[in-house]
Amino acid sequence: QVQLVESGGGLVQAGGSLRLSCAASGRTFSPYYMGWFRQAPGKERELVVRIRYSGGPTYYTDSVKGRFTISRDNAKNTVYLQMDSLKPEDTAVYYCAAKSTLARPNYDYWGQGTQVTVSS
């Protein structure tokens, strides 16, 4: 079983930065995609950014392009989300998730979430 543990959330002023980490543990970890999702109060969970674990193009939702950067350290089984120029509308619970194969319709593994709050 794979476990994902997020860290790095917190309270920051608008314009500030945070870096989230997602550490994977458990059996041999080699997913197809790693993604960061977020869910704001009263809103549906949305995919923010996705990366192929083996390398290749990444996907960013339009609202974070140019501000957020995803990276990975495969040796540490860790994925990072660098968030710069944060805005109040970025306030949400951020979740790390892994999709084991391209064919699977949904992400298989989820972290517990970490709160990001951006004050104006």
mmCIF file with all atom_site columns, C-alpha atoms in Angstrom:
data_model
loop_
_atom_site.group_PDB
_atom_site.id
_atom_site.type_symbol
_atom_site.label_atom_id
_atom_site.label_alt_id
_atom_site.label_comp_id
_atom_site.label_asym_id
_atom_site.label_entity_id
_atom_site.label_seq_id
_atom_site.pdbx_PDB_ins_code
_atom_site.Cartn_x
_atom_site.Cartn_y
_atom_site.Cartn_z
_atom_site.occupancy
_atom_site.B_iso_or_equiv
_atom_site.pdbx_formal_charge
_atom_site.auth_seq_id
_atom_site.auth_comp_id
_atom_site.auth_asym_id
_atom_site.auth_atom_id
_atom_site.pdbx_PDB_model_num
ATOM 1   C CA . GLN A 1 1   ? 0.000   0.000  0.000   1.00 0.00 ? 1   GLN A CA 1
ATOM 2   C CA . VAL A 1 2   ? 1.217   3.470  -0.867  1.00 0.00 ? 2   VAL A CA 1
ATOM 3   C CA . GLN A 1 3   ? 0.922   6.328  1.590   1.00 0.00 ? 3   GLN A CA 1
ATOM 4   C CA . LEU A 1 4   ? 1.211   9.972  0.646   1.00 0.00 ? 4   LEU A CA 1
ATOM 5   C CA . VAL A 1 5   ? 1.971   12.593 3.261   1.00 0.00 ? 5   VAL A CA 1
ATOM 6   C CA . GLU A 1 6   ? 1.785   16.296 2.482   1.00 0.00 ? 6   GLU A CA 1
ATOM 7   C CA . SER A 1 7   ? 3.507   19.042 4.396   1.00 0.00 ? 7   SER A CA 1
ATOM 8   C CA . GLY A 1 8   ? 4.336   22.700 4.001   1.00 0.00 ? 8   GLY A CA 1
ATOM 9   C CA . GLY A 1 9   ? 0.953   24.366 4.169   1.00 0.00 ? 9   GLY A CA 1
ATOM 10  C CA . GLY A 1 10  ? 0.275   27.393 6.302   1.00 0.00 ? 10  GLY A CA 1
ATOM 11  C CA . LEU A 1 11  ? -0.791  31.007 6.428   1.00 0.00 ? 11  LEU A CA 1
ATOM 12  C CA . VAL A 1 12  ? 0.862   33.515 4.133   1.00 0.00 ? 12  VAL A CA 1
ATOM 13  C CA . GLN A 1 13  ? 0.125   37.026 2.951   1.00 0.00 ? 13  GLN A CA 1
ATOM 14  C CA . ALA A 1 14  ? -0.858  37.713 -0.625  1.00 0.00 ? 14  ALA A CA 1
ATOM 15  C CA . GLY A 1 15  ? 2.205   37.845 -2.814  1.00 0.00 ? 15  GLY A CA 1
ATOM 16  C CA . GLY A 1 16  ? 4.077   35.413 -0.612  1.00 0.00 ? 16  GLY A CA 1
ATOM 17  C CA . SER A 1 17  ? 5.337   31.901 -1.286  1.00 0.00 ? 17  SER A CA 1
ATOM 18  C CA . LEU A 1 18  ? 4.956   28.425 0.096   1.00 0.00 ? 18  LEU A CA 1
ATOM 19  C CA . ARG A 1 19  ? 6.427   25.091 -0.883  1.00 0.00 ? 19  ARG A CA 1
ATOM 20  C CA . LEU A 1 20  ? 4.393   21.955 -0.413  1.00 0.00 ? 20  LEU A CA 1
ATOM 21  C CA . SER A 1 21  ? 5.966   18.537 -0.215  1.00 0.00 ? 21  SER A CA 1
ATOM 22  C CA . CYS A 1 22  ? 4.418   15.137 -0.823  1.00 0.00 ? 22  CYS A CA 1
ATOM 23  C CA . ALA A 1 23  ? 6.386   12.150 0.406   1.00 0.00 ? 23  ALA A CA 1
ATOM 24  C CA . ALA A 1 24  ? 5.400   8.671  -0.694  1.00 0.00 ? 24  ALA A CA 1
ATOM 25  C CA . SER A 1 25  ? 6.052   5.545  1.304   1.00 0.00 ? 25  SER A CA 1
ATOM 26  C CA . GLY A 1 26  ? 5.081   1.933  1.056   1.00 0.00 ? 26  GLY A CA 1
ATOM 27  C CA . ARG A 1 27  ? 5.687   -0.533 -1.694  1.00 0.00 ? 27  ARG A CA 1
ATOM 28  C CA . THR A 1 28  ? 7.804   0.323  -4.729  1.00 0.00 ? 28  THR A CA 1
ATOM 29  C CA . PHE A 1 29  ? 6.524   3.670  -5.878  1.00 0.00 ? 29  PHE A CA 1
ATOM 30  C CA . SER A 1 30  ? 6.421   4.367  -9.595  1.00 0.00 ? 30  SER A CA 1
ATOM 31  C CA . PRO A 1 31  ? 3.142   5.996  -10.534 1.00 0.00 ? 31  PRO A CA 1
ATOM 32  C CA . TYR A 1 32  ? 2.287   7.287  -13.968 1.00 0.00 ? 32  TYR A CA 1
ATOM 33  C CA . TYR A 1 33  ? 1.127   10.698 -12.781 1.00 0.00 ? 33  TYR A CA 1
ATOM 34  C CA . MET A 1 34  ? 1.550   12.694 -9.616  1.00 0.00 ? 34  MET A CA 1
ATOM 35  C CA . GLY A 1 35  ? -0.847  15.522 -9.126  1.00 0.00 ? 35  GLY A CA 1
ATOM 36  C CA . TRP A 1 36  ? -1.727  18.315 -6.760  1.00 0.00 ? 36  TRP A CA 1
ATOM 37  C CA . PHE A 1 37  ? -5.394  19.045 -6.276  1.00 0.00 ? 37  PHE A CA 1
ATOM 38  C CA . ARG A 1 38  ? -7.085  21.673 -4.164  1.00 0.00 ? 38  ARG A CA 1
ATOM 39  C CA . GLN A 1 39  ? -10.502 22.183 -2.683  1.00 0.00 ? 39  GLN A CA 1
ATOM 40  C CA . ALA A 1 40  ? -11.736 25.522 -1.476  1.00 0.00 ? 40  ALA A CA 1
ATOM 41  C CA . PRO A 1 41  ? -14.762 25.847 0.830   1.00 0.00 ? 41  PRO A CA 1
ATOM 42  C CA . GLY A 1 42  ? -17.961 25.316 -1.089  1.00 0.00 ? 42  GLY A CA 1
ATOM 43  C CA . LYS A 1 43  ? -16.143 24.352 -4.270  1.00 0.00 ? 43  LYS A CA 1
ATOM 44  C CA . GLU A 1 44  ? -15.331 21.120 -5.989  1.00 0.00 ? 44  GLU A CA 1
ATOM 45  C CA . ARG A 1 45  ? -11.881 19.619 -5.869  1.00 0.00 ? 45  ARG A CA 1
ATOM 46  C CA . GLU A 1 46  ? -9.824  20.700 -8.859  1.00 0.00 ? 46  GLU A CA 1
ATOM 47  C CA . LEU A 1 47  ? -6.625  19.506 -10.448 1.00 0.00 ? 47  LEU A CA 1
ATOM 48  C CA . VAL A 1 48  ? -4.003  22.213 -10.074 1.00 0.00 ? 48  VAL A CA 1
ATOM 49  C CA . VAL A 1 49  ? -0.951  20.605 -11.615 1.00 0.00 ? 49  VAL A CA 1
ATOM 50  C CA . ARG A 1 50  ? 0.102   17.198 -12.846 1.00 0.00 ? 50  ARG A CA 1
ATOM 51  C CA . ILE A 1 51  ? 3.473   15.687 -13.683 1.00 0.00 ? 51  ILE A CA 1
ATOM 52  C CA . ARG A 1 52  ? 4.498   12.436 -15.289 1.00 0.00 ? 52  ARG A CA 1
ATOM 53  C CA . TYR A 1 53  ? 6.636   10.674 -12.760 1.00 0.00 ? 53  TYR A CA 1
ATOM 54  C CA . SER A 1 54  ? 9.020   9.425  -15.446 1.00 0.00 ? 54  SER A CA 1
ATOM 55  C CA . GLY A 1 55  ? 9.426   12.887 -16.907 1.00 0.00 ? 55  GLY A CA 1
ATOM 56  C CA . GLY A 1 56  ? 7.789   14.772 -19.724 1.00 0.00 ? 56  GLY A CA 1
ATOM 57  C CA . PRO A 1 57  ? 5.310   17.600 -20.054 1.00 0.00 ? 57  PRO A CA 1
ATOM 58  C CA . THR A 1 58  ? 3.421   18.919 -17.093 1.00 0.00 ? 58  THR A CA 1
ATOM 59  C CA . TYR A 1 59  ? -0.083  20.284 -16.874 1.00 0.00 ? 59  TYR A CA 1
ATOM 60  C CA . TYR A 1 60  ? -1.004  23.452 -15.005 1.00 0.00 ? 60  TYR A CA 1
ATOM 61  C CA . THR A 1 61  ? -4.473  24.836 -14.620 1.00 0.00 ? 61  THR A CA 1
ATOM 62  C CA . ASP A 1 62  ? -4.678  28.302 -16.125 1.00 0.00 ? 62  ASP A CA 1
ATOM 63  C CA . SER A 1 63  ? -5.102  30.129 -12.841 1.00 0.00 ? 63  SER A CA 1
ATOM 64  C CA . VAL A 1 64  ? -1.686  29.031 -11.542 1.00 0.00 ? 64  VAL A CA 1
ATOM 65  C CA . LYS A 1 65  ? 0.421   29.164 -14.701 1.00 0.00 ? 65  LYS A CA 1
ATOM 66  C CA . GLY A 1 66  ? 3.538   31.222 -14.160 1.00 0.00 ? 66  GLY A CA 1
ATOM 67  C CA . ARG A 1 67  ? 3.116   31.146 -10.393 1.00 0.00 ? 67  ARG A CA 1
ATOM 68  C CA . PHE A 1 68  ? 3.238   27.479 -9.375  1.00 0.00 ? 68  PHE A CA 1
ATOM 69  C CA . THR A 1 69  ? 5.946   24.963 -10.220 1.00 0.00 ? 69  THR A CA 1
ATOM 70  C CA . ILE A 1 70  ? 5.853   21.233 -9.686  1.00 0.00 ? 70  ILE A CA 1
ATOM 71  C CA . SER A 1 71  ? 9.013   19.196 -9.340  1.00 0.00 ? 71  SER A CA 1
ATOM 72  C CA . ARG A 1 72  ? 9.959   15.746 -8.189  1.00 0.00 ? 72  ARG A CA 1
ATOM 73  C CA . ASP A 1 73  ? 12.830  13.925 -6.572  1.00 0.00 ? 73  ASP A CA 1
ATOM 74  C CA . ASN A 1 74  ? 12.384  10.305 -7.557  1.00 0.00 ? 74  ASN A CA 1
ATOM 75  C CA . ALA A 1 75  ? 15.213  9.154  -5.315  1.00 0.00 ? 75  ALA A CA 1
ATOM 76  C CA . LYS A 1 76  ? 13.294  10.515 -2.343  1.00 0.00 ? 76  LYS A CA 1
ATOM 77  C CA . ASN A 1 77  ? 9.851   9.543  -3.670  1.00 0.00 ? 77  ASN A CA 1
ATOM 78  C CA . THR A 1 78  ? 8.861   13.154 -3.119  1.00 0.00 ? 78  THR A CA 1
ATOM 79  C CA . VAL A 1 79  ? 6.983   15.684 -5.211  1.00 0.00 ? 79  VAL A CA 1
ATOM 80  C CA . TYR A 1 80  ? 7.068   19.392 -4.511  1.00 0.00 ? 80  TYR A CA 1
ATOM 81  C CA . LEU A 1 81  ? 4.780   22.278 -5.350  1.00 0.00 ? 81  LEU A CA 1
ATOM 82  C CA . GLN A 1 82  ? 6.422   25.681 -5.256  1.00 0.00 ? 82  GLN A CA 1
ATOM 83  C CA . MET A 1 83  ? 3.755   28.340 -5.017  1.00 0.00 ? 83  MET A CA 1
ATOM 84  C CA . ASP A 1 84  ? 4.762   31.938 -5.630  1.00 0.00 ? 84  ASP A CA 1
ATOM 85  C CA . SER A 1 85  ? 2.805   35.175 -5.923  1.00 0.00 ? 85  SER A CA 1
ATOM 86  C CA . LEU A 1 86  ? 0.027   33.623 -3.909  1.00 0.00 ? 86  LEU A CA 1
ATOM 87  C CA . LYS A 1 87  ? -3.433  35.133 -4.062  1.00 0.00 ? 87  LYS A CA 1
ATOM 88  C CA . PRO A 1 88  ? -6.342  34.908 -1.632  1.00 0.00 ? 88  PRO A CA 1
ATOM 89  C CA . GLU A 1 89  ? -8.180  32.770 -4.188  1.00 0.00 ? 89  GLU A CA 1
ATOM 90  C CA . ASP A 1 90  ? -5.449  30.142 -3.802  1.00 0.00 ? 90  ASP A CA 1
ATOM 91  C CA . THR A 1 91  ? -6.770  29.463 -0.307  1.00 0.00 ? 91  THR A CA 1
ATOM 92  C CA . ALA A 1 92  ? -7.769  25.802 -0.142  1.00 0.00 ? 92  ALA A CA 1
ATOM 93  C CA . VAL A 1 93  ? -6.861  22.397 1.180   1.00 0.00 ? 93  VAL A CA 1
ATOM 94  C CA . TYR A 1 94  ? -4.197  21.006 -1.107  1.00 0.00 ? 94  TYR A CA 1
ATOM 95  C CA . TYR A 1 95  ? -4.011  17.292 -1.767  1.00 0.00 ? 95  TYR A CA 1
ATOM 96  C CA . CYS A 1 96  ? -1.288  15.221 -3.299  1.00 0.00 ? 96  CYS A CA 1
ATOM 97  C CA . ALA A 1 97  ? -2.399  12.256 -5.385  1.00 0.00 ? 97  ALA A CA 1
ATOM 98  C CA . ALA A 1 98  ? -0.904  9.456  -7.449  1.00 0.00 ? 98  ALA A CA 1
ATOM 99  C CA . LYS A 1 99  ? -2.292  7.686  -10.478 1.00 0.00 ? 99  LYS A CA 1
ATOM 100 C CA . SER A 1 100 ? -0.724  4.303  -10.922 1.00 0.00 ? 100 SER A CA 1
ATOM 101 C CA . THR A 1 101 ? -1.291  3.842  -14.663 1.00 0.00 ? 101 THR A CA 1
ATOM 102 C CA . LEU A 1 102 ? -2.519  5.945  -17.539 1.00 0.00 ? 102 LEU A CA 1
ATOM 103 C CA . ALA A 1 103 ? -5.425  3.572  -18.112 1.00 0.00 ? 103 ALA A CA 1
ATOM 104 C CA . ARG A 1 104 ? -6.923  4.031  -14.671 1.00 0.00 ? 104 ARG A CA 1
ATOM 105 C CA . PRO A 1 105 ? -9.760  6.574  -14.683 1.00 0.00 ? 105 PRO A CA 1
ATOM 106 C CA . ASN A 1 106 ? -9.026  8.050  -11.286 1.00 0.00 ? 106 ASN A CA 1
ATOM 107 C CA . TYR A 1 107 ? -6.126  8.768  -8.999  1.00 0.00 ? 107 TYR A CA 1
ATOM 108 C CA . ASP A 1 108 ? -5.463  5.758  -6.783  1.00 0.00 ? 108 ASP A CA 1
ATOM 109 C CA . TYR A 1 109 ? -3.759  7.242  -3.767  1.00 0.00 ? 109 TYR A CA 1
ATOM 110 C CA . TRP A 1 110 ? -4.403  10.447 -1.859  1.00 0.00 ? 110 TRP A CA 1
ATOM 111 C CA . GLY A 1 111 ? -2.741  12.307 0.926   1.00 0.00 ? 111 GLY A CA 1
ATOM 112 C CA . GLN A 1 112 ? -4.605  13.727 3.889   1.00 0.00 ? 112 GLN A CA 1
ATOM 113 C CA . GLY A 1 113 ? -4.382  17.302 2.649   1.00 0.00 ? 113 GLY A CA 1
ATOM 114 C CA . THR A 1 114 ? -2.651  20.410 3.887   1.00 0.00 ? 114 THR A CA 1
ATOM 115 C CA . GLN A 1 115 ? -4.298  23.776 4.435   1.00 0.00 ? 115 GLN A CA 1
ATOM 116 C CA . VAL A 1 116 ? -3.052  26.800 2.535   1.00 0.00 ? 116 VAL A CA 1
ATOM 117 C CA . THR A 1 117 ? -4.473  30.143 3.593   1.00 0.00 ? 117 THR A CA 1
ATOM 118 C CA . VAL A 1 118 ? -3.582  33.348 1.780   1.00 0.00 ? 118 VAL A CA 1
ATOM 119 C CA . SER A 1 119 ? -4.573  36.569 3.501   1.00 0.00 ? 119 SER A CA 1
ATOM 120 C CA . SER A 1 120 ? -5.234  39.768 1.628   1.00 0.00 ? 120 SER A CA 1
#
